[in-house]
XYZ file of N, CA and C in Angstrom:
246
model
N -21.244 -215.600 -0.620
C -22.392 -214.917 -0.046
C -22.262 -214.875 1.474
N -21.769 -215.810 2.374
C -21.609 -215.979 3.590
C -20.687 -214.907 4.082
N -19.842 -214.425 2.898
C -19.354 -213.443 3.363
C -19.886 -212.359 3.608
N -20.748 -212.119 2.393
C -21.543 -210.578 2.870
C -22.827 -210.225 4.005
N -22.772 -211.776 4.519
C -23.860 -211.479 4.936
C -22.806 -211.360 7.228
N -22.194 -211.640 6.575
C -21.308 -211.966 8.135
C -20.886 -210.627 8.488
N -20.401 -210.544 9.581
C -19.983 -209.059 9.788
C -18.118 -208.592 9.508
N -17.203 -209.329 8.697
C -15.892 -209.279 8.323
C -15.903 -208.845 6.827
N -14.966 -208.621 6.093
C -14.741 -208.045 4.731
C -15.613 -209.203 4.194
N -16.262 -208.402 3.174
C -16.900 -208.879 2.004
C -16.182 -209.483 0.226
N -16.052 -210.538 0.378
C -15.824 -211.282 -1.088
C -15.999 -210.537 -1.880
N -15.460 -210.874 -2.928
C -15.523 -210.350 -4.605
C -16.727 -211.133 -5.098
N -17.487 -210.737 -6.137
C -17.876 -211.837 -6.952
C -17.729 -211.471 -8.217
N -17.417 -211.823 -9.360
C -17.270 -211.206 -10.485
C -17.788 -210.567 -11.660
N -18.151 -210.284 -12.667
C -19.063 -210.353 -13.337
C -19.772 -211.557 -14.350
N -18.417 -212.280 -14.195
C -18.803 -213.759 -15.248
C -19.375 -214.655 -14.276
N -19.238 -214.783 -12.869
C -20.045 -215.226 -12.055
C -21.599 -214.695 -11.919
N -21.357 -213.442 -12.091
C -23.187 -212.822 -11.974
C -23.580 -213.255 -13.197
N -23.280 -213.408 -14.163
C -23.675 -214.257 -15.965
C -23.818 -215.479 -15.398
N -23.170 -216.582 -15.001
C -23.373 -217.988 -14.551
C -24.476 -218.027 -13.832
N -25.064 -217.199 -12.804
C -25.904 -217.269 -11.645
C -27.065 -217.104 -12.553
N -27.418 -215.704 -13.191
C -28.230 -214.953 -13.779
C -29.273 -215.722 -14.844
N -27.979 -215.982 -16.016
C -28.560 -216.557 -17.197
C -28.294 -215.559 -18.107
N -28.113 -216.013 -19.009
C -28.318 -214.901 -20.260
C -29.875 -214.537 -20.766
N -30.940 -215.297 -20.119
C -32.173 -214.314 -20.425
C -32.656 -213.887 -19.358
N -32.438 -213.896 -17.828
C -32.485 -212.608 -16.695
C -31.470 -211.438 -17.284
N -30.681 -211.684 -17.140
C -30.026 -210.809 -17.630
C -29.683 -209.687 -18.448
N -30.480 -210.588 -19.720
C -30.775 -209.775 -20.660
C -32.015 -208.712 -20.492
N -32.963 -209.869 -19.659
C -34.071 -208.533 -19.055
C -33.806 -207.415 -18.106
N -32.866 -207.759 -17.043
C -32.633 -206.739 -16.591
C -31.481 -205.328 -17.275
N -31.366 -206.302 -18.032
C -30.049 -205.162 -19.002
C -30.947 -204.383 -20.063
N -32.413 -204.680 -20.549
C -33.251 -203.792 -21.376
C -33.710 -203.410 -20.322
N -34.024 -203.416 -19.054
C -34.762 -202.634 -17.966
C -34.046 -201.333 -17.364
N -32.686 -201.508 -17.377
C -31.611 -200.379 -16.772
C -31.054 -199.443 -17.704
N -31.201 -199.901 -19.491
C -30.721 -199.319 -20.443
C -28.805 -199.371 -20.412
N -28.791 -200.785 -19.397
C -27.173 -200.776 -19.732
C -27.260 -202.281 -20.684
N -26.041 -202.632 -21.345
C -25.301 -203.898 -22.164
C -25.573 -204.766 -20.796
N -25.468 -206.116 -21.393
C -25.086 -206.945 -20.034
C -24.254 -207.070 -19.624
N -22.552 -206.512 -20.033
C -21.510 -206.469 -19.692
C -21.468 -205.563 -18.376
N -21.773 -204.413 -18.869
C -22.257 -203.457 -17.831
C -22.866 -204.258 -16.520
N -24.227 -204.293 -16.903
C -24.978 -204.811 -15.974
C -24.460 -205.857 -15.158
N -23.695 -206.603 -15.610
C -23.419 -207.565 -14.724
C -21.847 -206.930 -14.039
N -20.958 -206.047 -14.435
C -20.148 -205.126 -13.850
C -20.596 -204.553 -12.718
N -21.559 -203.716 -13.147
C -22.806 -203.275 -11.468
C -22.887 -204.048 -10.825
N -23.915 -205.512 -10.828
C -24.019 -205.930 -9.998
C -23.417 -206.615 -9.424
N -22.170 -207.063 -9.667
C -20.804 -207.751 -9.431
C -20.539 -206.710 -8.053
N -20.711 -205.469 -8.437
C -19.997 -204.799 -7.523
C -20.864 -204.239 -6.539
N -22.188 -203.996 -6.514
C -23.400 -203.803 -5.633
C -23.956 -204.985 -5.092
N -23.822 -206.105 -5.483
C -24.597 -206.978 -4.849
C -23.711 -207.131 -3.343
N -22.544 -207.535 -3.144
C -22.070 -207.964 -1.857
C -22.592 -206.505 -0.829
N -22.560 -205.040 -1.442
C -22.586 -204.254 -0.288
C -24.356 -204.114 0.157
N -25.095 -204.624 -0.803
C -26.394 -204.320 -1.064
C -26.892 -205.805 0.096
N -26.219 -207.160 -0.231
C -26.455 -208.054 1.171
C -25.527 -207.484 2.690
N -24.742 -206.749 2.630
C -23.803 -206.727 3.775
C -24.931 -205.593 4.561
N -25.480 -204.903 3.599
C -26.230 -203.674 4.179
C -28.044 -204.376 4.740
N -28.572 -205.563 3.983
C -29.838 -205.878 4.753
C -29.241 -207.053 5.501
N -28.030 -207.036 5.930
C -28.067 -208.160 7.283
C -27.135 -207.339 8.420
N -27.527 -206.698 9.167
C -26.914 -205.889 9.683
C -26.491 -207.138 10.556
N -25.499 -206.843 11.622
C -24.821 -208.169 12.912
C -24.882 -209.208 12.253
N -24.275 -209.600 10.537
C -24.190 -210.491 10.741
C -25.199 -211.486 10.604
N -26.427 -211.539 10.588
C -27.440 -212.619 10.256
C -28.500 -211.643 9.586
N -29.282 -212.306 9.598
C -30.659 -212.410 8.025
C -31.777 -212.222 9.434
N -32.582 -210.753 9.102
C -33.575 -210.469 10.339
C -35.117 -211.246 9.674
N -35.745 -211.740 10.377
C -36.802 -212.279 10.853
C -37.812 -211.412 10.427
N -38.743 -212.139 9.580
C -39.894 -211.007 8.992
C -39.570 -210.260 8.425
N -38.660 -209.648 7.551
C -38.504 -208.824 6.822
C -38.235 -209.642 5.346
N -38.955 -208.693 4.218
C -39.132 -209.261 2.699
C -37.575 -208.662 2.326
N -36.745 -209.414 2.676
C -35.699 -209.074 2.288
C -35.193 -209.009 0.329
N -35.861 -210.027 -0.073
C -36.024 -209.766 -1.684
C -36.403 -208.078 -2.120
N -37.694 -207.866 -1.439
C -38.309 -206.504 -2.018
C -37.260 -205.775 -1.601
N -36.377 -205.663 -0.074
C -35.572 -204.429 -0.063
C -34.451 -204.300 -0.573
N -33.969 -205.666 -0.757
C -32.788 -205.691 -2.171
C -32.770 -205.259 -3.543
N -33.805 -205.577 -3.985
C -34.383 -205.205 -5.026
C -34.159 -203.878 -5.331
N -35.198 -203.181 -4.008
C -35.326 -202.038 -4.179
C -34.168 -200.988 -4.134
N -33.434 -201.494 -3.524
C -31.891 -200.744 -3.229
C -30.951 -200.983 -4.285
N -31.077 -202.410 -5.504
C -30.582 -202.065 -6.214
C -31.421 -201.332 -7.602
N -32.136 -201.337 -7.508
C -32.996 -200.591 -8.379
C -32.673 -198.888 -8.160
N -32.998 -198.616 -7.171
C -32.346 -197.389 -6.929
C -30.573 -196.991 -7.407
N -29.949 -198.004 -7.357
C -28.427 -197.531 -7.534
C -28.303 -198.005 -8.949
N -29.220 -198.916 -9.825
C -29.369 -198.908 -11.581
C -29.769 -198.243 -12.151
N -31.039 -197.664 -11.472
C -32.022 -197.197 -12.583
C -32.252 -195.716 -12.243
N -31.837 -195.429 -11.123
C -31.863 -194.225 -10.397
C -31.465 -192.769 -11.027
């Protein structure tokens, strides 16, 4: 995560890592919420999550007052469900 949030190339994370983090019953909710498998789903977010933190920390650090949950969220919601 330190990677994506820094301003140098962004880490991998995988999809069996987004399953470890997640759980198999987040997961499963967000995988009946997007209408993808959780294989899928966790394929997506394997691959959206690092650009989706690299993009709300602009320079490198985490800005001050901002609900950074809701705009993550919302940005990946937009690139799942969209």
């Amino acid at each position: 995560v330190k990677s994506w949030v820094s301003t140098g190339q962004n880490l991998p994370i995988s999809a069996e890592q987004i399953q470890s983090v997640l759980g198999n019953g987040q997961l499963q909710s967000l995988a009946s919420q997007s209408g993808l498998d959780t294989n899928q789903l966790s394929g997506q977010l394997a691959e959206l999550l690092p650009q989706v933190v690299d993009k709300l920390t602009p320079n490198g650090t985490v800005p001050e007052g901002n609900d950074l949950m809701a705009q993550g969220m919302d940005l990946l919601k937009g690139k799942l469900f969209g």
